[in-house]
GROMACS .gro file of N, CA and C in nm:
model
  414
    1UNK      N    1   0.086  -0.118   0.000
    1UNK     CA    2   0.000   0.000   0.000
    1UNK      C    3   0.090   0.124   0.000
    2UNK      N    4   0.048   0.236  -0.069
    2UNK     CA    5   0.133   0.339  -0.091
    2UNK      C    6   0.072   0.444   0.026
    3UNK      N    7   0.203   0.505   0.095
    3UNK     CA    8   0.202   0.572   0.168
    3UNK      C    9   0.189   0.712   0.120
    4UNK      N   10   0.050   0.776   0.064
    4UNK     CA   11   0.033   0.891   0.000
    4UNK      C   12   0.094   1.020   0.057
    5UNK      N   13   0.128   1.044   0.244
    5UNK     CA   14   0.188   1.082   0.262
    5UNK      C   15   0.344   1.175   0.235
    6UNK      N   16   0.311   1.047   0.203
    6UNK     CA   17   0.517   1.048   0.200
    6UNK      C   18   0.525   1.058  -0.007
    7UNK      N   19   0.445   1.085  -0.092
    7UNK     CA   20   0.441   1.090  -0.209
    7UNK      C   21   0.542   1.207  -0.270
    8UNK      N   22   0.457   1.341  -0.214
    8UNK     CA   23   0.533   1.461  -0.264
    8UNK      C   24   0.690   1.455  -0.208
    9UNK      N   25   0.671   1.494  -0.040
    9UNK     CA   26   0.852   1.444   0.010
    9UNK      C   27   0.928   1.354  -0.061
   10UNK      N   28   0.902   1.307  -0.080
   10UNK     CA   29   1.005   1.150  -0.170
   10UNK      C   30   1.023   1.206  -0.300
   11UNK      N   31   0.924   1.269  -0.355
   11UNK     CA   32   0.969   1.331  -0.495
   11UNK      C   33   1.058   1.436  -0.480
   12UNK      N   34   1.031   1.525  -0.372
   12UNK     CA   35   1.112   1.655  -0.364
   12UNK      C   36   1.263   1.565  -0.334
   13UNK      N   37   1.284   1.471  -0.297
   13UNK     CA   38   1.396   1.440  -0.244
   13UNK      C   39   1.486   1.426  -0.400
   14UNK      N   40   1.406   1.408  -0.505
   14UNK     CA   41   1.476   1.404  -0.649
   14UNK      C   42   1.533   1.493  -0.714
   15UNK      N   43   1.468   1.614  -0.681
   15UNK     CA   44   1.479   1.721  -0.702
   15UNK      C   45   1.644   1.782  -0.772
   16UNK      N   46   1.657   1.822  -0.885
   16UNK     CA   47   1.823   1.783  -0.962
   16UNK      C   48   1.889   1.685  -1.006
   17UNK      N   49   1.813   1.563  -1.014
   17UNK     CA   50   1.895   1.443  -1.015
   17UNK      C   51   1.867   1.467  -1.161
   18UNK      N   52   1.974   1.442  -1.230
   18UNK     CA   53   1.989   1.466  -1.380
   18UNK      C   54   1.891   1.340  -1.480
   19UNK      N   55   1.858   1.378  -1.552
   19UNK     CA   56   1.744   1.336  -1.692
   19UNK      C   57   1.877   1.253  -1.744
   20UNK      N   58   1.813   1.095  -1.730
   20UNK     CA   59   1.864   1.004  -1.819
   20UNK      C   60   1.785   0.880  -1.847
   21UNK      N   61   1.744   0.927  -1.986
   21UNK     CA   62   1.666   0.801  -2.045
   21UNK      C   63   1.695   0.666  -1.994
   22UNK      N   64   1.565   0.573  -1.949
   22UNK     CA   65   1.598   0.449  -1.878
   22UNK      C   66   1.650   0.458  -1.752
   23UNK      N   67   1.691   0.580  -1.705
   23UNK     CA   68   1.782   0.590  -1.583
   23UNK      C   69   1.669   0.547  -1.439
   24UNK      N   70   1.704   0.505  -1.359
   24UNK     CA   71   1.612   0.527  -1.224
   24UNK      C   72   1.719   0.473  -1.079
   25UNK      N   73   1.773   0.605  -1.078
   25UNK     CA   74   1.853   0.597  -0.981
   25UNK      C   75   1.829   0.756  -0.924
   26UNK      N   76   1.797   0.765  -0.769
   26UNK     CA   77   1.831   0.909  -0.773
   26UNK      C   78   1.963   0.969  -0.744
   27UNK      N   79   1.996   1.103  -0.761
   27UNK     CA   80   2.087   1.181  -0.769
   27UNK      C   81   2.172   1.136  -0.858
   28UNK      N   82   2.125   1.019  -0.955
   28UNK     CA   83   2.217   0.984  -1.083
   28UNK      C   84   2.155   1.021  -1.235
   29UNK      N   85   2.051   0.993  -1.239
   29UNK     CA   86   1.966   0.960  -1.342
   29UNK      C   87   1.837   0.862  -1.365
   30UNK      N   88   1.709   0.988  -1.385
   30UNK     CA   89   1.589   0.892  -1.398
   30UNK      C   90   1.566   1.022  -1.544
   31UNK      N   91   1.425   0.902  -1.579
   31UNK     CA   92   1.357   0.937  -1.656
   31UNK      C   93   1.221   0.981  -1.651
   32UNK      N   94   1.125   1.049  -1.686
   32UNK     CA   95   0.983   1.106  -1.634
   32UNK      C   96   0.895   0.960  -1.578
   33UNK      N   97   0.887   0.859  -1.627
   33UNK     CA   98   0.810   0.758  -1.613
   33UNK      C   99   0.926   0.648  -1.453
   34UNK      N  100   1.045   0.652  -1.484
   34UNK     CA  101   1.112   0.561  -1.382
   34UNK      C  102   1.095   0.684  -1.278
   35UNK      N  103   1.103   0.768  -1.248
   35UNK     CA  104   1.076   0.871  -1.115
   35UNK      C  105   0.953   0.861  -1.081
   36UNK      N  106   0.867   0.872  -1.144
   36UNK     CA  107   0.738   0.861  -1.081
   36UNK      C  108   0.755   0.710  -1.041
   37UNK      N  109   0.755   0.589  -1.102
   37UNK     CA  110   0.827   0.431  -1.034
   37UNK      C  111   0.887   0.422  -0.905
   38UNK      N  112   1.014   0.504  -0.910
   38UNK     CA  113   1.089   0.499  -0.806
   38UNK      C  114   1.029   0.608  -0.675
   39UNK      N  115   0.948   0.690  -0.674
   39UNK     CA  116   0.910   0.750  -0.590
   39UNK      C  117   0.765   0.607  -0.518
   40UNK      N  118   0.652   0.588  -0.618
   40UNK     CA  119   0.603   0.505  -0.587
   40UNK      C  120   0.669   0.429  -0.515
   41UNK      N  121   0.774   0.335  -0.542
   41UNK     CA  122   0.833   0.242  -0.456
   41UNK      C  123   0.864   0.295  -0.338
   42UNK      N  124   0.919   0.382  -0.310
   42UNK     CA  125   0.968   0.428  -0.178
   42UNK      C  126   0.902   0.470  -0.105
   43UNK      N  127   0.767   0.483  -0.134
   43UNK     CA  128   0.619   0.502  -0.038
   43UNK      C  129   0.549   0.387  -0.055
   44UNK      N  130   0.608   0.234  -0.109
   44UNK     CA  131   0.527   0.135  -0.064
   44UNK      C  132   0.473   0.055  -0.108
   45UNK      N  133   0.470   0.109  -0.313
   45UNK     CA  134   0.388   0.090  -0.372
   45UNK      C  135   0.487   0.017  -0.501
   46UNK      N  136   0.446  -0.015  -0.627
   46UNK     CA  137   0.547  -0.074  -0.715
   46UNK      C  138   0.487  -0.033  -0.862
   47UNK      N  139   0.544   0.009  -0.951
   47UNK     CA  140   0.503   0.071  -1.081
   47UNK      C  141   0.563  -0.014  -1.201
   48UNK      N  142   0.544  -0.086  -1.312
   48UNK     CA  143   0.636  -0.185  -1.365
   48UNK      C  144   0.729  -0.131  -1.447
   49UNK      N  145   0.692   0.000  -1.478
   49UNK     CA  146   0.793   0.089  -1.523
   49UNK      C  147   0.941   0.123  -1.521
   50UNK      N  148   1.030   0.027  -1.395
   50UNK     CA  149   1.155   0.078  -1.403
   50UNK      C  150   1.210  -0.052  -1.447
   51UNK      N  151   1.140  -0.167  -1.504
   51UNK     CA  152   1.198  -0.233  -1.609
   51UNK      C  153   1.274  -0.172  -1.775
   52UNK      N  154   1.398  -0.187  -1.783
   52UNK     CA  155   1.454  -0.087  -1.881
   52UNK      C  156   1.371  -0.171  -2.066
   53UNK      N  157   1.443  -0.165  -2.112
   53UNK     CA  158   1.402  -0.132  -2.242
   53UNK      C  159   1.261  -0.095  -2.374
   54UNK      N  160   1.201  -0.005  -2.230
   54UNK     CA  161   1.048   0.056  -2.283
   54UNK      C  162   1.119   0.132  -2.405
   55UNK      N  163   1.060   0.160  -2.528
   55UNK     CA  164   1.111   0.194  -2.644
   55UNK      C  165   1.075   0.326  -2.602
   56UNK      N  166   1.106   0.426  -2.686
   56UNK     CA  167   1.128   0.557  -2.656
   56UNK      C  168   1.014   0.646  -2.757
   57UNK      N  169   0.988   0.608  -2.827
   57UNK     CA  170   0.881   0.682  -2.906
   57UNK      C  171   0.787   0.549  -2.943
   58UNK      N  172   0.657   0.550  -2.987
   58UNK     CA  173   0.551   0.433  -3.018
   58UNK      C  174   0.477   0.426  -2.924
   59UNK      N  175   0.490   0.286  -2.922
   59UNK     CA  176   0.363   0.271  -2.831
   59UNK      C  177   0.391   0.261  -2.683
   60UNK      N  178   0.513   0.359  -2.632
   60UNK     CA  179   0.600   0.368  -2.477
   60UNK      C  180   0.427   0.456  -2.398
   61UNK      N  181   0.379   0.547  -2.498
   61UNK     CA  182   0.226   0.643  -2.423
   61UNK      C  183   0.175   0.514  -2.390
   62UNK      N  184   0.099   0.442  -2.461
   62UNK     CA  185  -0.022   0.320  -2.385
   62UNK      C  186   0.071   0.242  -2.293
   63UNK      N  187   0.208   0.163  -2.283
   63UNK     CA  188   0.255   0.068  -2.199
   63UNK      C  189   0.273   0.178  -2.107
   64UNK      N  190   0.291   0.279  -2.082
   64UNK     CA  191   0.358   0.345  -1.959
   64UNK      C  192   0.172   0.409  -1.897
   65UNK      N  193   0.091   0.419  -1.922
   65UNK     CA  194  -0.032   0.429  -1.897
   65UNK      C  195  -0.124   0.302  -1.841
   66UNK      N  196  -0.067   0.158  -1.877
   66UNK     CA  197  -0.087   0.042  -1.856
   66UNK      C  198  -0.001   0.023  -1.690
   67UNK      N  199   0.107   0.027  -1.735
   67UNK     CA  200   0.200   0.017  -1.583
   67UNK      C  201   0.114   0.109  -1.482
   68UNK      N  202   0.092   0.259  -1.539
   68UNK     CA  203   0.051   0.320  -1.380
   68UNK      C  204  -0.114   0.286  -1.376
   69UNK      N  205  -0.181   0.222  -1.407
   69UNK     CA  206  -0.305   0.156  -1.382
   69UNK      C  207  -0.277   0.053  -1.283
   70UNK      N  208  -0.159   0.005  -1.276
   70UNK     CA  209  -0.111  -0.128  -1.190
   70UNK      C  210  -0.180  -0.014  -1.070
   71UNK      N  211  -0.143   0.116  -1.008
   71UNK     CA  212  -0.149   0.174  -0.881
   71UNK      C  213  -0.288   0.279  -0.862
   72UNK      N  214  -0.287   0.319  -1.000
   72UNK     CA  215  -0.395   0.449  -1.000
   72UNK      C  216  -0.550   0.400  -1.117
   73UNK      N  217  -0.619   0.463  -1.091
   73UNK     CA  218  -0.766   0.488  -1.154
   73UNK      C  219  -0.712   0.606  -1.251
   74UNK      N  220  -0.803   0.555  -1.359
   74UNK     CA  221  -0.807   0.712  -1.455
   74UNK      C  222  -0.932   0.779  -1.361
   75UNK      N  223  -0.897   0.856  -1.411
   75UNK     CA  224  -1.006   1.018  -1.336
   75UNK      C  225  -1.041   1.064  -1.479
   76UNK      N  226  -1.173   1.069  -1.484
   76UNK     CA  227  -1.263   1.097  -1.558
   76UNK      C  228  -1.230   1.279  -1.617
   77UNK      N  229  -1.255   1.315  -1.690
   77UNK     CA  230  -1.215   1.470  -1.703
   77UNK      C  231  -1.020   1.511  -1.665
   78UNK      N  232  -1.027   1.624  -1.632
   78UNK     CA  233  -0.893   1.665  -1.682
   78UNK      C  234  -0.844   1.732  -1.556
   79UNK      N  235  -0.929   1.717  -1.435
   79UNK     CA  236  -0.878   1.796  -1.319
   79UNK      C  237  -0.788   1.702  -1.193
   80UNK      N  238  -0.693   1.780  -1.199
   80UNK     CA  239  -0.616   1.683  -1.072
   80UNK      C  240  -0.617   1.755  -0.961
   81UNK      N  241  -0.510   1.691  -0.852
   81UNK     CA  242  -0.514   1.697  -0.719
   81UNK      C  243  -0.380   1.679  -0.697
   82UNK      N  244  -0.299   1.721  -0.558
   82UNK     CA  245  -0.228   1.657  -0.541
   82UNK      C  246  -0.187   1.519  -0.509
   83UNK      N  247  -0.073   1.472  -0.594
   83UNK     CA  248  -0.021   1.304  -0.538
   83UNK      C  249  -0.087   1.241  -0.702
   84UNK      N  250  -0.161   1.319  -0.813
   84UNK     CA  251  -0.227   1.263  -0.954
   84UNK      C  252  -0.102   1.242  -0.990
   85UNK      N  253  -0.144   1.191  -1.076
   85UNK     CA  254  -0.019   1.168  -1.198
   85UNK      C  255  -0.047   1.209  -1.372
   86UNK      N  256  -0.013   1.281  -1.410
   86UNK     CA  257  -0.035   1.396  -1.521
   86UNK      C  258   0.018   1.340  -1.668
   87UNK      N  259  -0.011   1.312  -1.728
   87UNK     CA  260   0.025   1.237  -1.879
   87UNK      C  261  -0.023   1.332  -1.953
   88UNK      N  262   0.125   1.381  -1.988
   88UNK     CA  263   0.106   1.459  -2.146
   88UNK      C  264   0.129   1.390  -2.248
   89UNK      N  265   0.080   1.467  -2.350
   89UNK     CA  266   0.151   1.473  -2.546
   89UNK      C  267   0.247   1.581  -2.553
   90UNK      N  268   0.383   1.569  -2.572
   90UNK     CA  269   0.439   1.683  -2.570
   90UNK      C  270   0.500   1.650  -2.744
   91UNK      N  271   0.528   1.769  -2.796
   91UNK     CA  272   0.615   1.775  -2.948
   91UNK      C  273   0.687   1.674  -2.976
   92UNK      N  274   0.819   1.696  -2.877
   92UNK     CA  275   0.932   1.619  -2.931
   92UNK      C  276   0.899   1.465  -2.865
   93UNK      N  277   0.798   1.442  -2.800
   93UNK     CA  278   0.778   1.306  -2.729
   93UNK      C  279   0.632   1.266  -2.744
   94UNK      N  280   0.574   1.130  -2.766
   94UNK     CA  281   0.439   1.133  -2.784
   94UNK      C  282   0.440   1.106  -2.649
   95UNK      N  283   0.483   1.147  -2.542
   95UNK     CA  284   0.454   1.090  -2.371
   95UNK      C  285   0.472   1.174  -2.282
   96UNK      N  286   0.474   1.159  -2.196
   96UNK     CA  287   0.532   1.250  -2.031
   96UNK      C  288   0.440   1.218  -1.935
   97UNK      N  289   0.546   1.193  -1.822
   97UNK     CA  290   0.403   1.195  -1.705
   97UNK      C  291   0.484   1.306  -1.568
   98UNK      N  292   0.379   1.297  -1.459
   98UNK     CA  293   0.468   1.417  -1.386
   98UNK      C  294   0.387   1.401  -1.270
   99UNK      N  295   0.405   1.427  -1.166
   99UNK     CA  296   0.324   1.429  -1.035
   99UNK      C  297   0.304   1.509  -0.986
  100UNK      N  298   0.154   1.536  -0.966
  100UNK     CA  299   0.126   1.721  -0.939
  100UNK      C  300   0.148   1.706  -0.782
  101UNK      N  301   0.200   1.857  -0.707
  101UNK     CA  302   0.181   1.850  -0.637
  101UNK      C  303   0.093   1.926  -0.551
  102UNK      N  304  -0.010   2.008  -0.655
  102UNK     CA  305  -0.140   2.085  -0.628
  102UNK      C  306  -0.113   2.165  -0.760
  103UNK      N  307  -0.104   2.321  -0.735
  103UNK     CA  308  -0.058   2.426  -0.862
  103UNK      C  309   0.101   2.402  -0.877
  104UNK      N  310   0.172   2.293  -0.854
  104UNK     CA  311   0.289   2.246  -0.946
  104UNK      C  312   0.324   2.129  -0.970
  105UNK      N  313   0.392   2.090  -1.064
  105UNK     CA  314   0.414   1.959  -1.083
  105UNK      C  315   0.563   1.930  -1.074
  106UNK      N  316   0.628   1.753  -1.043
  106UNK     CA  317   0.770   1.738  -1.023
  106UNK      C  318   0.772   1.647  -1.148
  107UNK      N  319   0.875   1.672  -1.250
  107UNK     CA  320   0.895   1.557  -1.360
  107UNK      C  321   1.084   1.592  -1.353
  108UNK      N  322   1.071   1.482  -1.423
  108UNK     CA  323   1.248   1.451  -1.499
  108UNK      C  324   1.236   1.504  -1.650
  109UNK      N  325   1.238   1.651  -1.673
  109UNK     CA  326   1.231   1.743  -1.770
  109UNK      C  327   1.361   1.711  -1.856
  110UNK      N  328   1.329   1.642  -1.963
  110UNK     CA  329   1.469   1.646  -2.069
  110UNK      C  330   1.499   1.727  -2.125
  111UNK      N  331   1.401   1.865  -2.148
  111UNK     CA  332   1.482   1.974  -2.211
  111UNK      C  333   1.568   2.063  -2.075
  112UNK      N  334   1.485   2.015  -1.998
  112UNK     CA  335   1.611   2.080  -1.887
  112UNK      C  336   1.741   2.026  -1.834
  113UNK      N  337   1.695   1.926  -1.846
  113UNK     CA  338   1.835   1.790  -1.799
  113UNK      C  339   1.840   1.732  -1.698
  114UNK      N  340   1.702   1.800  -1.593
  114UNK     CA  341   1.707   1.717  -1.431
  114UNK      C  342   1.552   1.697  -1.395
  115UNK      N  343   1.561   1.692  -1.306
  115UNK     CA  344   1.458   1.670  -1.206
  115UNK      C  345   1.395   1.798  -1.143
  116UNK      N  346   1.236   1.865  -1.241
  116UNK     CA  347   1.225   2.004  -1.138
  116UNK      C  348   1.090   2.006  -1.105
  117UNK      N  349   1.086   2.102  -0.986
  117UNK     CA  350   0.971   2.140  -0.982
  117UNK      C  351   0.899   2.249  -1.017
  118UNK      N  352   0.791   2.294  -1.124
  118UNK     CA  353   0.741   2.398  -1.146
  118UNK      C  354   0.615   2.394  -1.182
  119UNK      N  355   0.535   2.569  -1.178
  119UNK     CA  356   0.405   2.600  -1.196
  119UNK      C  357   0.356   2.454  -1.330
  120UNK      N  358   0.243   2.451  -1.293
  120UNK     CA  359   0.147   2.363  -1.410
  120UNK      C  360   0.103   2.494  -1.503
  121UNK      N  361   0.181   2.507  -1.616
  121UNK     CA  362   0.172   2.657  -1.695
  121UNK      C  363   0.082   2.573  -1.786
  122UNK      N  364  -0.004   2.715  -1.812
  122UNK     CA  365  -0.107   2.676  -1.943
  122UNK      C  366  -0.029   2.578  -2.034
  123UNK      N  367   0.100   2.567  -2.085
  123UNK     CA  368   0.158   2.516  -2.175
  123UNK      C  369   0.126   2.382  -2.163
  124UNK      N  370   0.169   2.311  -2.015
  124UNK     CA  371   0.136   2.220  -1.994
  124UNK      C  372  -0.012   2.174  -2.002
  125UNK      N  373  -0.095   2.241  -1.935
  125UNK     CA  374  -0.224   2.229  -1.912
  125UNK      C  375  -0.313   2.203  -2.069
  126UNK      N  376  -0.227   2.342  -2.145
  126UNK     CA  377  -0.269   2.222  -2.325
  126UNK      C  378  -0.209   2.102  -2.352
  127UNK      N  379  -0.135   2.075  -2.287
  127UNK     CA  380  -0.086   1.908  -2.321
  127UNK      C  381  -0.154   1.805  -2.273
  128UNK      N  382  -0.183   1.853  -2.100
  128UNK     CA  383  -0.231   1.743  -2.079
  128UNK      C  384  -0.358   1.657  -2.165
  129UNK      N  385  -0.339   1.504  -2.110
  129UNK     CA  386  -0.469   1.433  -2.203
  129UNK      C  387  -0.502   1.324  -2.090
  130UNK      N  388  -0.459   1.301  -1.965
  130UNK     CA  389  -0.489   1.222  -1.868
  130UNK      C  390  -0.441   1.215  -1.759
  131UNK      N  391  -0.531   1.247  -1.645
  131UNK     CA  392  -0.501   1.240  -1.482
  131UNK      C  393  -0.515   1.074  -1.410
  132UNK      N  394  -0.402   1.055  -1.345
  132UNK     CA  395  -0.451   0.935  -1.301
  132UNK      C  396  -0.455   0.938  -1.132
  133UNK      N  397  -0.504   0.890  -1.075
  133UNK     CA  398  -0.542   0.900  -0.920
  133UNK      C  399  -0.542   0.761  -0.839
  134UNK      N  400  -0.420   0.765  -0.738
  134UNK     CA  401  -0.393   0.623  -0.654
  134UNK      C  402  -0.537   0.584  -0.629
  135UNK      N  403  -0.546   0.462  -0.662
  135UNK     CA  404  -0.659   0.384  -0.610
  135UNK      C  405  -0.735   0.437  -0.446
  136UNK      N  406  -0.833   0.390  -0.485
  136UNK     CA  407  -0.874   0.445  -0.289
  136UNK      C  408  -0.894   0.618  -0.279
  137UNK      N  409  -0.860   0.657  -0.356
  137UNK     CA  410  -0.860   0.817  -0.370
  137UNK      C  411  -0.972   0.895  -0.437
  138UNK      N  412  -1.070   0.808  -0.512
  138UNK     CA  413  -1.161   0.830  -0.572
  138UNK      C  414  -1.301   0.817  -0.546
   0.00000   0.00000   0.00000
């Protein structure tokens, strides 16, 4: 059982750990989908996601949407909460996910190179296309 508690803290604890595809180590290298994994785990819970060779563009949106169903409910409509989990469409990626933590979210940002936390900017908010919500939360 995931200790929802301890969700956001455990993420903030990532906070800089540098963007590396497949990576899920902190203060070494994760990726948007193995951080949200590895935070899950460390509150209790298990995501199948930090198994490595998820392909990088295709069909990585539905398997990485499949894995976090292992923990969360889709949420109907487009509004989250803190401790959701946020799945975009972004340009250069048909994927992203990120964990809000009310009006901000924590991801492993590859155009930035780490691990940050910032506002949920309209930019994002046109991307998003699915909130997902730990079981029991709904």
């Amino acid at each position: 059982m995931i200790d929802r508690a301890q969700i956001v803290p455990i993420a903030r604890t990532y906070l800089g750990t540098p963007y590396h595809h497949e990576g899920g180590v902190k203060g070494v290298g994760v990726d948007c989908a193995r951080l949200l994994a590895c935070v899950f785990e460390e509150c209790g819970g298990q995501v199948g996601v930090r198994a490595s060779g998820l392909p990088k563009v295709g069909d990585v949106f539905e398997i990485m949407c499949g894995e976090i169903e292992q923990v969360c409910e889709l949420v109907e409509g487009l509004d989250y909460q803190p401790n959701d989990v946020l799945v975009f469409r972004t340009p250069a990626m048909p994927n992203h996910v990120a964990l809000c933590t009310g009006e901000t979210m924590i991801h492993a940002h590859s155009g930035v190179g780490w691990v940050v936390e910032e506002p949920i900017s309209e930019m994002w908010r046109k991307r998003l296309v699915r909130v997902y919500r730990l079981r029991g939360d709904i």
